[in-house]
Short mmCIF file of C-alpha atoms in Angstrom, two decimals:
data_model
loop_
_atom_site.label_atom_id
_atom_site.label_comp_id
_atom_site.label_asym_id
_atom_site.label_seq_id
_atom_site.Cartn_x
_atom_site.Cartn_y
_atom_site.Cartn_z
CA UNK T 1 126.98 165.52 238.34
CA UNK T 2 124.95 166.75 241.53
CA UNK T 3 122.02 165.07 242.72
CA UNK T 4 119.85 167.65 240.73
CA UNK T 5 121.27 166.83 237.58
CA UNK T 6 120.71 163.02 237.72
CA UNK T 7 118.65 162.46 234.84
CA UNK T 8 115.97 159.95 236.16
CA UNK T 9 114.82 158.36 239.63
CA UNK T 10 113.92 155.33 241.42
CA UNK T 11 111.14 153.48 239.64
CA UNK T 12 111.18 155.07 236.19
CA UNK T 13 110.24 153.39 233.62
CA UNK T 14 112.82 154.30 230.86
CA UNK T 15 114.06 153.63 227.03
CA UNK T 16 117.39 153.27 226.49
CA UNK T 17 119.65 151.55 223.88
CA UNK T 18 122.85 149.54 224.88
CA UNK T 19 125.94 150.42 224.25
CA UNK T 20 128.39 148.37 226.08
CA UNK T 21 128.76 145.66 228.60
CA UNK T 22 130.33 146.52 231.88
CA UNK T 23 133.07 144.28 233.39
CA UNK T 24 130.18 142.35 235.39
CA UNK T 25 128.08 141.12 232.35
CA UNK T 26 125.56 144.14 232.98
CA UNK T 27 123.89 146.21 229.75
CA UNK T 28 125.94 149.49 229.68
CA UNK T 29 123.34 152.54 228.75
CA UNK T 30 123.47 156.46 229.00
CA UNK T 31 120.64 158.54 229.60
CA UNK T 32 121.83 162.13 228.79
CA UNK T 33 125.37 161.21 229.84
CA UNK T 34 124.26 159.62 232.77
CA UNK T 35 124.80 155.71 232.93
CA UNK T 36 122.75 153.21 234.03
CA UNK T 37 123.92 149.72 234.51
CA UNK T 38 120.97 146.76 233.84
CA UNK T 39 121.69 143.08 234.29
CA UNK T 40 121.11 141.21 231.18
CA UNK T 41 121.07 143.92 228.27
CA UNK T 42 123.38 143.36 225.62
CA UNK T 43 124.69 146.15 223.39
CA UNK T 44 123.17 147.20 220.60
CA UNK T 45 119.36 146.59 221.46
CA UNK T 46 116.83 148.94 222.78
CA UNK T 47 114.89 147.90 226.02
CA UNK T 48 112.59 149.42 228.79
CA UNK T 49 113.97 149.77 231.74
CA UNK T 50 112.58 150.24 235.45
CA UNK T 51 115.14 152.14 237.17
CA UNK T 52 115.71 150.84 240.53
CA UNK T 53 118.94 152.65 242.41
CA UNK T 54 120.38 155.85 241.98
CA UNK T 55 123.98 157.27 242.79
CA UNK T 56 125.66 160.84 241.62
CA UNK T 57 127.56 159.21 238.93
CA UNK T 58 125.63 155.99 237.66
CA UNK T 59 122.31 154.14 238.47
CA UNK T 60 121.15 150.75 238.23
CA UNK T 61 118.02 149.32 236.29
CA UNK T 62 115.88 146.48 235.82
CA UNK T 63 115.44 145.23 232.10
CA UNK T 64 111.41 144.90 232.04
CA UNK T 65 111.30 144.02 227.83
CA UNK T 66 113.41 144.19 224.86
CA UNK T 67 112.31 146.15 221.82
CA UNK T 68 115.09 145.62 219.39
CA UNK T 69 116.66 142.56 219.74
CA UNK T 70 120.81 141.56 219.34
CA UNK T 71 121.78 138.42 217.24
CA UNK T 72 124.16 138.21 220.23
CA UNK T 73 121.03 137.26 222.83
CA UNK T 74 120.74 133.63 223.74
CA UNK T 75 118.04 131.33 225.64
CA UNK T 76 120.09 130.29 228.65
CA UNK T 77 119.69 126.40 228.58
CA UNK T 78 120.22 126.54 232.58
CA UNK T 79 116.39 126.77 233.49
CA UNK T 80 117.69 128.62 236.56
CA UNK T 81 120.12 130.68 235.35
CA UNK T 82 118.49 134.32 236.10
CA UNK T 83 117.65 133.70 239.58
CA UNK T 84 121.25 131.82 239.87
CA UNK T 85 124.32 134.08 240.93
CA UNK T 86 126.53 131.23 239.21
CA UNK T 87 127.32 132.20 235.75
CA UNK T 88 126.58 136.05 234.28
CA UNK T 89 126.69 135.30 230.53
CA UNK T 90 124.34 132.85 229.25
CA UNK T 91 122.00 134.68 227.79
CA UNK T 92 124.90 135.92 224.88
CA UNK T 93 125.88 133.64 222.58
CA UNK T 94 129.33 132.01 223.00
CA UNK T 95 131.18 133.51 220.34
CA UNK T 96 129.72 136.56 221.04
CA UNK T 97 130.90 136.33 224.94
CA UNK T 98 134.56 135.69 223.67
CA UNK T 99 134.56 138.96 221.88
CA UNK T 100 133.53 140.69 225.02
CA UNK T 101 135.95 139.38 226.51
CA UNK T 102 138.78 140.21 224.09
CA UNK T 103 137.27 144.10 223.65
CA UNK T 104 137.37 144.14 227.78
CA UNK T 105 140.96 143.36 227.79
CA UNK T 106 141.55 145.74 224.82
CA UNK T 107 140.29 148.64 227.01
CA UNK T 108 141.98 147.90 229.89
CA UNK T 109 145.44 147.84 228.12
CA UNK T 110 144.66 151.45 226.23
CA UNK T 111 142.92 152.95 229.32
CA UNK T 112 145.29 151.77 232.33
CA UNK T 113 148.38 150.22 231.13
CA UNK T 114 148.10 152.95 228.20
CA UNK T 115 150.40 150.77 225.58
CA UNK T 116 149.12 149.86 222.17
CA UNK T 117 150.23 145.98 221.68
CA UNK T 118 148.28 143.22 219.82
CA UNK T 119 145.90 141.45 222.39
CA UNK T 120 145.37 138.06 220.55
CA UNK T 121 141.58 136.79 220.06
CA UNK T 122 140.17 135.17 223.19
CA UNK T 123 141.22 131.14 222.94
CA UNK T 124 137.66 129.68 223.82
CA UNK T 125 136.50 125.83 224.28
CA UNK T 126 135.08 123.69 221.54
CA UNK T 127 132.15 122.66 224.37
CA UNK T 128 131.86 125.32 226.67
CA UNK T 129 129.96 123.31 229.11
CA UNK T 130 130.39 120.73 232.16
CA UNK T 131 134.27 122.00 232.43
CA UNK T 132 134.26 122.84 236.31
CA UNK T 133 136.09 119.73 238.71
CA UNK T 134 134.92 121.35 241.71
CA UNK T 135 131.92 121.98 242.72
CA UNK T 136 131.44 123.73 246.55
CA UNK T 137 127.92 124.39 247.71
CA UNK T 138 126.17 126.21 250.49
CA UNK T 139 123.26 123.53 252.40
CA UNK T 140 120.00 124.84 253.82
CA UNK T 141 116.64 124.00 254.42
CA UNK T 142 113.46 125.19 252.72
CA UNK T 143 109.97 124.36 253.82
CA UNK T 144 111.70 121.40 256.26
CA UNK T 145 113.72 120.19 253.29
CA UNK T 146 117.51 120.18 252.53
CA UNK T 147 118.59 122.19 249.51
CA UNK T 148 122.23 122.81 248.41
CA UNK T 149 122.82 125.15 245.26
CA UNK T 150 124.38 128.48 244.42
CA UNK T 151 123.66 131.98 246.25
CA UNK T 152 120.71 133.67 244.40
CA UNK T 153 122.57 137.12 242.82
CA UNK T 154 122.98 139.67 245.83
CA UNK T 155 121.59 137.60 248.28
CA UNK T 156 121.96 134.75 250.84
CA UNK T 157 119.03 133.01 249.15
CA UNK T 158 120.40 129.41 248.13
CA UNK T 159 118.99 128.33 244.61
CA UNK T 160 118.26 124.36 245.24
CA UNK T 161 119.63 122.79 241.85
CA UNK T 162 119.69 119.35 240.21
CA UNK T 163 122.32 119.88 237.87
CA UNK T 164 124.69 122.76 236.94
CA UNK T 165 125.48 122.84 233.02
CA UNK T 166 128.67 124.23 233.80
CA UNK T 167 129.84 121.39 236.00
CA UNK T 168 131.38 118.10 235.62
CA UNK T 169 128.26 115.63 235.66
CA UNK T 170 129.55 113.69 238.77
CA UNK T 171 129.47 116.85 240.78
CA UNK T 172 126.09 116.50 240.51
CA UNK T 173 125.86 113.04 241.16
CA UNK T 174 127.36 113.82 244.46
CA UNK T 175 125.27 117.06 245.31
CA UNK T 176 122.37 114.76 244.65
CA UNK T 177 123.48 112.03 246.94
CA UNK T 178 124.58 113.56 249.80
CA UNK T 179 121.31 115.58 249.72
CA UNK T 180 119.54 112.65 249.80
CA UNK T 181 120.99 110.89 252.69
CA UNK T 182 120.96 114.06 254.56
CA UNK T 183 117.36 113.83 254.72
CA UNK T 184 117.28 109.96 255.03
CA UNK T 185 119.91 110.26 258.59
CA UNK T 186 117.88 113.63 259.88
CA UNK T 187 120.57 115.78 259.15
CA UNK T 188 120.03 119.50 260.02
CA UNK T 189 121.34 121.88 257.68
CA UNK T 190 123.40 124.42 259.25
CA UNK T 191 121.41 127.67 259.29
CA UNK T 192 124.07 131.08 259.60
CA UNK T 193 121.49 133.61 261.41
CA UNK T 194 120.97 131.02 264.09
CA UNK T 195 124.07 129.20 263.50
CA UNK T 196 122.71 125.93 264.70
CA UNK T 197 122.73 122.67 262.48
CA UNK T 198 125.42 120.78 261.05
CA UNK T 199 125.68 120.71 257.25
CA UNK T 200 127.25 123.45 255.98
CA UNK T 201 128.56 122.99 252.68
CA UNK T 202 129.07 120.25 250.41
CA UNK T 203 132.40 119.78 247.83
CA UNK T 204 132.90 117.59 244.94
CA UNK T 205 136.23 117.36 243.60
CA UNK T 206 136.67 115.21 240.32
CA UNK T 207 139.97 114.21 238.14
CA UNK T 208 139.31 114.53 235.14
CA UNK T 209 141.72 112.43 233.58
CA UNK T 210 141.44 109.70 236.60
CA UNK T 211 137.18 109.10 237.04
CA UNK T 212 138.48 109.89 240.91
CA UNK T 213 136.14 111.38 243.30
CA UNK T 214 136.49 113.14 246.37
CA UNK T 215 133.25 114.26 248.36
CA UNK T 216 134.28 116.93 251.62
CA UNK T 217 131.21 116.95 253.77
CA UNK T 218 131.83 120.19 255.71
CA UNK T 219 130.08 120.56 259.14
CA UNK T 220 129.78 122.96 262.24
CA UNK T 221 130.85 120.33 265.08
CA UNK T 222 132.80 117.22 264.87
CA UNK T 223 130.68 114.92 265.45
CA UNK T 224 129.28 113.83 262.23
CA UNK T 225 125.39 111.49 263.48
CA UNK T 226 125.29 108.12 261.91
CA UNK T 227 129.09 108.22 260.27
CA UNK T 228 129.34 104.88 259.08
CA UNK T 229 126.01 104.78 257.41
CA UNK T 230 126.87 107.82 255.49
CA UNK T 231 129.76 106.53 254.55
CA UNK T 232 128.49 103.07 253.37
CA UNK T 233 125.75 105.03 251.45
CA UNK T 234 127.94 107.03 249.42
CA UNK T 235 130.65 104.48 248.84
CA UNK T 236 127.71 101.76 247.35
CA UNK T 237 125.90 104.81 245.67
CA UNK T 238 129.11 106.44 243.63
CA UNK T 239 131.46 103.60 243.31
CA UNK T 240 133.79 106.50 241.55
CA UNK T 241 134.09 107.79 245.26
CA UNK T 242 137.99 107.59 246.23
CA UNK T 243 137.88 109.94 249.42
CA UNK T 244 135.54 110.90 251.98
CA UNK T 245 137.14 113.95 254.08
CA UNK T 246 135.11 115.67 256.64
CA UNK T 247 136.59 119.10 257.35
CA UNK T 248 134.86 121.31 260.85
CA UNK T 249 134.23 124.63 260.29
CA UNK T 250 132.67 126.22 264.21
CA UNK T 251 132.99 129.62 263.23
CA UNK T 252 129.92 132.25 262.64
CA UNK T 253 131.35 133.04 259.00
CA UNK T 254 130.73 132.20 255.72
CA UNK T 255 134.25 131.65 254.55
CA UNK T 256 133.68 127.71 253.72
CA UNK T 257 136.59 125.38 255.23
CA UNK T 258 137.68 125.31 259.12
CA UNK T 259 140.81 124.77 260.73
CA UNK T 260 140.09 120.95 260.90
CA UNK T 261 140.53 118.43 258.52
CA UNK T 262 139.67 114.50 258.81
CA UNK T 263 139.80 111.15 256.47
CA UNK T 264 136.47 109.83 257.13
CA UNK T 265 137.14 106.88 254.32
CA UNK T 266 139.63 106.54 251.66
CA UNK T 267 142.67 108.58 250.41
CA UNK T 268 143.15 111.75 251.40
CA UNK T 269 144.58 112.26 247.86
CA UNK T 270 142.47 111.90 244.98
CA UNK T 271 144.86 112.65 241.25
CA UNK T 272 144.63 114.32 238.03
CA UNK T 273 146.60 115.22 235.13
CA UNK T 274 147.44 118.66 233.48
CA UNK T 275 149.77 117.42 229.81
CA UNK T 276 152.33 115.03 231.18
CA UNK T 277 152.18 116.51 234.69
CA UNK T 278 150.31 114.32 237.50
CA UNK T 279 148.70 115.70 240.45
CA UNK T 280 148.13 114.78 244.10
CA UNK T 281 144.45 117.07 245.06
CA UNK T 282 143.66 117.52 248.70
CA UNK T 283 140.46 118.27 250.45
CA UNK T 284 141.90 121.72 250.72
CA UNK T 285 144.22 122.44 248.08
CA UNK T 286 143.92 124.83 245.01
CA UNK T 287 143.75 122.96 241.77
CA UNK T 288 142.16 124.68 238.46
CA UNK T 289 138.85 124.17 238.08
CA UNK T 290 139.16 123.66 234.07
CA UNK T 291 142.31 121.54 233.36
CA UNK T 292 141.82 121.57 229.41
CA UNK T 293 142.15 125.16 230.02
CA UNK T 294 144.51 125.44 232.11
CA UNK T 295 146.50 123.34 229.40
CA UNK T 296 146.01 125.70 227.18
CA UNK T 297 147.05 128.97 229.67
CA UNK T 298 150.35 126.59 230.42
CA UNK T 299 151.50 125.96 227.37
CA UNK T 300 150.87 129.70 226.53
CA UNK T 301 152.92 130.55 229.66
CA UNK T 302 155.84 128.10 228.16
CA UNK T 303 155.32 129.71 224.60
CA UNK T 304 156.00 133.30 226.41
CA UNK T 305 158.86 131.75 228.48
CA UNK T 306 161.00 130.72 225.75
CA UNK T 307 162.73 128.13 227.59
CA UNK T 308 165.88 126.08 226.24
CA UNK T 309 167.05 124.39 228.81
CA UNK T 310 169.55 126.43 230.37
CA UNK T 311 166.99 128.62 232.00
CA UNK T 312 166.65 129.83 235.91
CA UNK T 313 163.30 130.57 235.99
CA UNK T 314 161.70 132.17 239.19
CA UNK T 315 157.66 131.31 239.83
CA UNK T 316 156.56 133.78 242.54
CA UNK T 317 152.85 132.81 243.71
CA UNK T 318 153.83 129.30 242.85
CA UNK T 319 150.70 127.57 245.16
CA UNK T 320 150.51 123.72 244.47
CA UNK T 321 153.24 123.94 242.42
CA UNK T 322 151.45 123.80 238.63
CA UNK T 323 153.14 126.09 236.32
CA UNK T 324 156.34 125.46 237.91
CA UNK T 325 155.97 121.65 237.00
CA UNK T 326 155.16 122.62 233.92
CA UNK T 327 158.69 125.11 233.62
CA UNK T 328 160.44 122.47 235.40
CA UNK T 329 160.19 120.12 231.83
CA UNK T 330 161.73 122.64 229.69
CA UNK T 331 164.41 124.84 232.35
CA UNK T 332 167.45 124.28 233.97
CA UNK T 333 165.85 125.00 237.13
CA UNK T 334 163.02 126.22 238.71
CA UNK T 335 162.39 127.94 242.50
CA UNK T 336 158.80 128.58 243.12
CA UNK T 337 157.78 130.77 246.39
CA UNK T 338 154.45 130.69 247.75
CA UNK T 339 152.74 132.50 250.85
CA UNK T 340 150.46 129.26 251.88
CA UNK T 341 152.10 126.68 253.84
CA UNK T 342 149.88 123.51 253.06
CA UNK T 343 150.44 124.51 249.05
CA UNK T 344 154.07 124.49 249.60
CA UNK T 345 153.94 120.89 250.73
CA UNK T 346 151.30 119.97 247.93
CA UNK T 347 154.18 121.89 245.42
CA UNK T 348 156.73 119.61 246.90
CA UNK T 349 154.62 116.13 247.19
CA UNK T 350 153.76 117.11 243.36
CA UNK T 351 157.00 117.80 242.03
CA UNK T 352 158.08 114.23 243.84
CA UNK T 353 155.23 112.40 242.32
CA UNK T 354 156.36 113.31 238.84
CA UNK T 355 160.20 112.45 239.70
CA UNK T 356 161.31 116.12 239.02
CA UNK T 357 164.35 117.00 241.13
CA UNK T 358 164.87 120.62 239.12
CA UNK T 359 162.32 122.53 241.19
CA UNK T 360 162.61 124.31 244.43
CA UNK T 361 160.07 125.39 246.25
CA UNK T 362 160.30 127.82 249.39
CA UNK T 363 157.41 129.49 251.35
CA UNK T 364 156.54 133.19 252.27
CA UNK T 365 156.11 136.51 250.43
CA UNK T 366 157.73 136.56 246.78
CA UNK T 367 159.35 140.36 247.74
CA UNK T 368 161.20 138.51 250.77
CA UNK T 369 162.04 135.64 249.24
CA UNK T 370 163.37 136.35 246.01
CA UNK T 371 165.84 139.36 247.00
CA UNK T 372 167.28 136.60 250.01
CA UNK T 373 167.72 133.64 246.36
CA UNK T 374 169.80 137.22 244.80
CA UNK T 375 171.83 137.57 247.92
CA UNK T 376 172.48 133.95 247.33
CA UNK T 377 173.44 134.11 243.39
CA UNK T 378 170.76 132.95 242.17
CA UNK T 379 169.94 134.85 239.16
CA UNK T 380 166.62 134.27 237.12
CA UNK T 381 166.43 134.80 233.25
CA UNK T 382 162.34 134.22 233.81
CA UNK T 383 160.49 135.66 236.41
CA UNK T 384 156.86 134.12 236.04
CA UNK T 385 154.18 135.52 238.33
CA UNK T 386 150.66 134.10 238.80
CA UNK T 387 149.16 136.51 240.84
CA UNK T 388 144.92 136.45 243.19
CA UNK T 389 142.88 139.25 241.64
CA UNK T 390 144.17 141.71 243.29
CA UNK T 391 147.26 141.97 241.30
CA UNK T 392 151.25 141.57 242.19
CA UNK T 393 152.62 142.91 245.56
CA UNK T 394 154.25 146.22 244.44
CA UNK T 395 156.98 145.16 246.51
CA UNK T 396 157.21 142.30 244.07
CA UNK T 397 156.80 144.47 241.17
CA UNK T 398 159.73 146.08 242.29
CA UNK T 399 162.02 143.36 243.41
CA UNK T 400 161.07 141.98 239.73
CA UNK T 401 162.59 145.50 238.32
CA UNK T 402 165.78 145.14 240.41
CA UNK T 403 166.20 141.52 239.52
CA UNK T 404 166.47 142.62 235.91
CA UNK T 405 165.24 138.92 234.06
CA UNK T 406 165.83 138.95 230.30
CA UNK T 407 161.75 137.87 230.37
CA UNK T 408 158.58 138.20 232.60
CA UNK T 409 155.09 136.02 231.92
CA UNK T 410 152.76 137.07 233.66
CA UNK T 411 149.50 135.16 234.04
CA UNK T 412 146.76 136.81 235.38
CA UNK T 413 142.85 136.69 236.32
CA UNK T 414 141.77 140.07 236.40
CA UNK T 415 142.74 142.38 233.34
CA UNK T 416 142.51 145.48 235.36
CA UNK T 417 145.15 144.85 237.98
CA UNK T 418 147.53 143.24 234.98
CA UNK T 419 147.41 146.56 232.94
CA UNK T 420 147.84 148.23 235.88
CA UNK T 421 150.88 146.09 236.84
CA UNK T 422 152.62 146.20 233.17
CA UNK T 423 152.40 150.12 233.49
CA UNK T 424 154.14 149.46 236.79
CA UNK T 425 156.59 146.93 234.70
CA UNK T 426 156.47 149.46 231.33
CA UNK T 427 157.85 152.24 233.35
CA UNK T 428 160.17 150.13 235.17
CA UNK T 429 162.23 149.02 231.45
CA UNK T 430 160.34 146.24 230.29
CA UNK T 431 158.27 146.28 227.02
CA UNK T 432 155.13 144.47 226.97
CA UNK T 433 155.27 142.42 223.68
CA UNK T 434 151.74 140.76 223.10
CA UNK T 435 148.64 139.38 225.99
CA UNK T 436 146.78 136.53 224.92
CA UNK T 437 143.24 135.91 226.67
CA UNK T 438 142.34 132.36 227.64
CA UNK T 439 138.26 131.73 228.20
CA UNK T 440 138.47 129.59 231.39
CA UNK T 441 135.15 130.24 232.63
CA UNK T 442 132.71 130.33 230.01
CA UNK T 443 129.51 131.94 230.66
CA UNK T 444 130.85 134.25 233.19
CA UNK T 445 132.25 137.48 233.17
CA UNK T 446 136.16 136.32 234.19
CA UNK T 447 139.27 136.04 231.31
CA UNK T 448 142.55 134.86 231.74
CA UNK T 449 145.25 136.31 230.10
CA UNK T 450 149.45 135.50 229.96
CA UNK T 451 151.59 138.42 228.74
CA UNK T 452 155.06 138.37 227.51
CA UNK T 453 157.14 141.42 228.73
CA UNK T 454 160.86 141.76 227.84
CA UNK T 455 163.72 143.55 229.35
CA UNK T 456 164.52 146.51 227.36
CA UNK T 457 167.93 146.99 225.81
CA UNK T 458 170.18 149.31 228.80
CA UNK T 459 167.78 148.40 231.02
#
């Protein structure tokens, strides 16, 4: 489509009816084949639209009022949520977000990993709310005040909140109290275009299972004004509080943590539990940020796995060591392999903790570590993979072919890269034999899914 055939321009004012969602929440619409993506339309109803940005292929629009209305639209009970980037989804209803979901990882499966395999119905919460342990916040100042909250959408605006429905109440607690005693000690926030100030972001980690509480007050230089006060503050204000970590972060970025890490008070550990597995959690270590979920995705994982004991099961992007605890109940043994250093030692502190002595865990880059295990006769019948976003290393995918398991689970957080992947797998003799979505972020746009794949017969 040229530039001359593009249908409308900038600041139109158009009708148009729905008829899908896009992969980022937005109302999917076509005007004369041409698509326009709008925030907050849901399929099925009829809106005017103000048409804000146009490319060759696709444009982007503004939803100014809805004429016909879907049962699917919801009042978002976050009073911020459409100036919040946080969530994309609470204006749908939450059944109505599950099925989404589930049709979004249908399409992917026909469209990339072209294979026609039962994709099980989305497994959703019972209370889709206040699930998130973690909460990590950007600081700033507004009008000589200190706000923390999310990024407003698209921009480096920061939303000051008092609560976030989709986080653990105690989060707040502790977004709210640090705040607070900012302002009481004179605290500068830490402002990027200048980069001068101190406070740059706030975390809240909670166990779930435990009532433990860590608080990481991140800051641009190391020394932290008034320390002890701060400290006494928090400790007498959340008695829940097991760890106070201060971690320096110098840099002109916005990637959150530094290279620096300190105990100001307390633990440096603060503990939860996933089933029957326990958990050491760092200032700085991954740890899902929905455990009932992630029970849920686990035991899935096991289901898929098949394990009776005698089992060598391989877990390549193994981090902290959580599914491969998990494997390490029901398999002979288990040899996880992980890129990240620090995770390596949280895999091993973990699998101590819970007296498992069946798990190995080695670090560096699953396509160089697993061929140097075959070279050493170690032969997996699993090969579980837990990949980032981005999808498996097609090195891996390949040292997976050559390793020829009887089964690979594959757990993944973006359904794009794991249909591309199976194809990969597909092609390579293994069958794909069912994907079941898990909802572990409700009211956003992300679904987990685990797949079973199989070696084929010859293969």
């Amino acid at each position: 489509m040229s530039n001359q055939e593009v249908p409308v321009k900038k600041n139109d004012v158009v009708e148009v009816e729905f008829r899908d969602l896009s992969h980022d929440g937005a109302g999917v619409a076509k005007i004369d084949g041409y698509t326009l993506f709008v925030p907050y339309g849901i399929p099925g109803e009829t809106a005017n639209v103000k048409v804000i940005k146009t490319k060759k292929g696709y444009g982007f629009g503004k939803l100014l009022d809805v004429k016909v209305e879907s049962e699917d639209r919801n009042t978002p009970p976050c009073p911020i949520f459409y100036q919040c980037g946080g969530c994309q989804t609470q204006h749908i209803t939450y059944d109505s977000q599950l099925r989404f979901k589930h049709k979004q990882v249908q399409d992917v499966m026909e469209r990339i990993a072209k294979i026609d395999i039962p994709v099980h119905p989305v497994l959703g919460m019972e209370d889709p709310w206040r699930y998130r342990n973690k909460a990590q916040v950007p600081v700033g100042e507004q009008n000589g005040k200190i706000v923390a909250g999310f990024y407003q959408q698209r921009s480096h605006q920061i939303i000051d909140m008092d609560q976030c429905l989709i986080q653990e109440q105690e989060n707040d607690e502790v977004l709210r109290v640090v705040k607070e005693i900012a302002e009481k000690y004179g605290i500068r926030a830490y402002d990027e275009r200048s980069h001068r100030g101190t406070l740059r972001h706030v975390v809240a980690k909670y166990g779930k299972q435990t009532d433990d509480i860590m608080v990481v007050i991140v800051t641009k230089n190391k020394d932290l004004p008034n320390r002890k006060n701060i400290i006494k503050d928090i400790t007498e204000q959340l008695p829940k509080v097991k760890s106070i970590v201060q971690n320096v972060n110098p840099k002109r970025t916005n990637v959150i943590f530094g290279d620096e890490t300190r105990v100001l008070w307390g633990s440096p550990y603060i503990y939860d539990t996933i089933g029957d597995i326990k958990f050491a959690i760092s200032a700085r270590s991954f740890y899902q940020v929905n455990p009932d979920q992630t029970k849920v995705l686990y035991d899935q994982a096991l289901e898929y796995a098949g394990l009776t004991g005698n089992e060598t099961v391989i877990d390549a992007y193994c981090g902290i060591g959580t599914i491969s605890l998990f494997l390490a109940q029901k398999a002979k043994q288990v040899y996880g392999v992980e890129i990240v250093p620090e995770a390596i030692e949280d895999a091993k502190r973990n699998a101590e903790l819970n007296g498992i002595t069946n798990a190995e865990f080695a670090v560096g880059e699953a396509e160089n570590v697993i061929p140097a295990w075959k070279e050493q006769g170690i032969k997996p019948d699993v090969i579980v993979v837990d990949p980032p976003r981005k999808g498996c290393d097609e090195a891996l995918l390949q040292t997976i072919i050559d390793m020829k398991p009887e089964k690979v689970v594959y757990v993944s957080c973006n359904p794009a890269t794991l249909a591309r992947d199976l194809r990969i797998l597909e092609d390579g003799g293994f069958e794909t034999k069912e994907v079941q979505p898990v909802d572990m972020f409700p009211h956003t746009t992300h679904v987990e899914c685990v797949s079973q794949l199989i070696r084929r017969k010859g293969n």
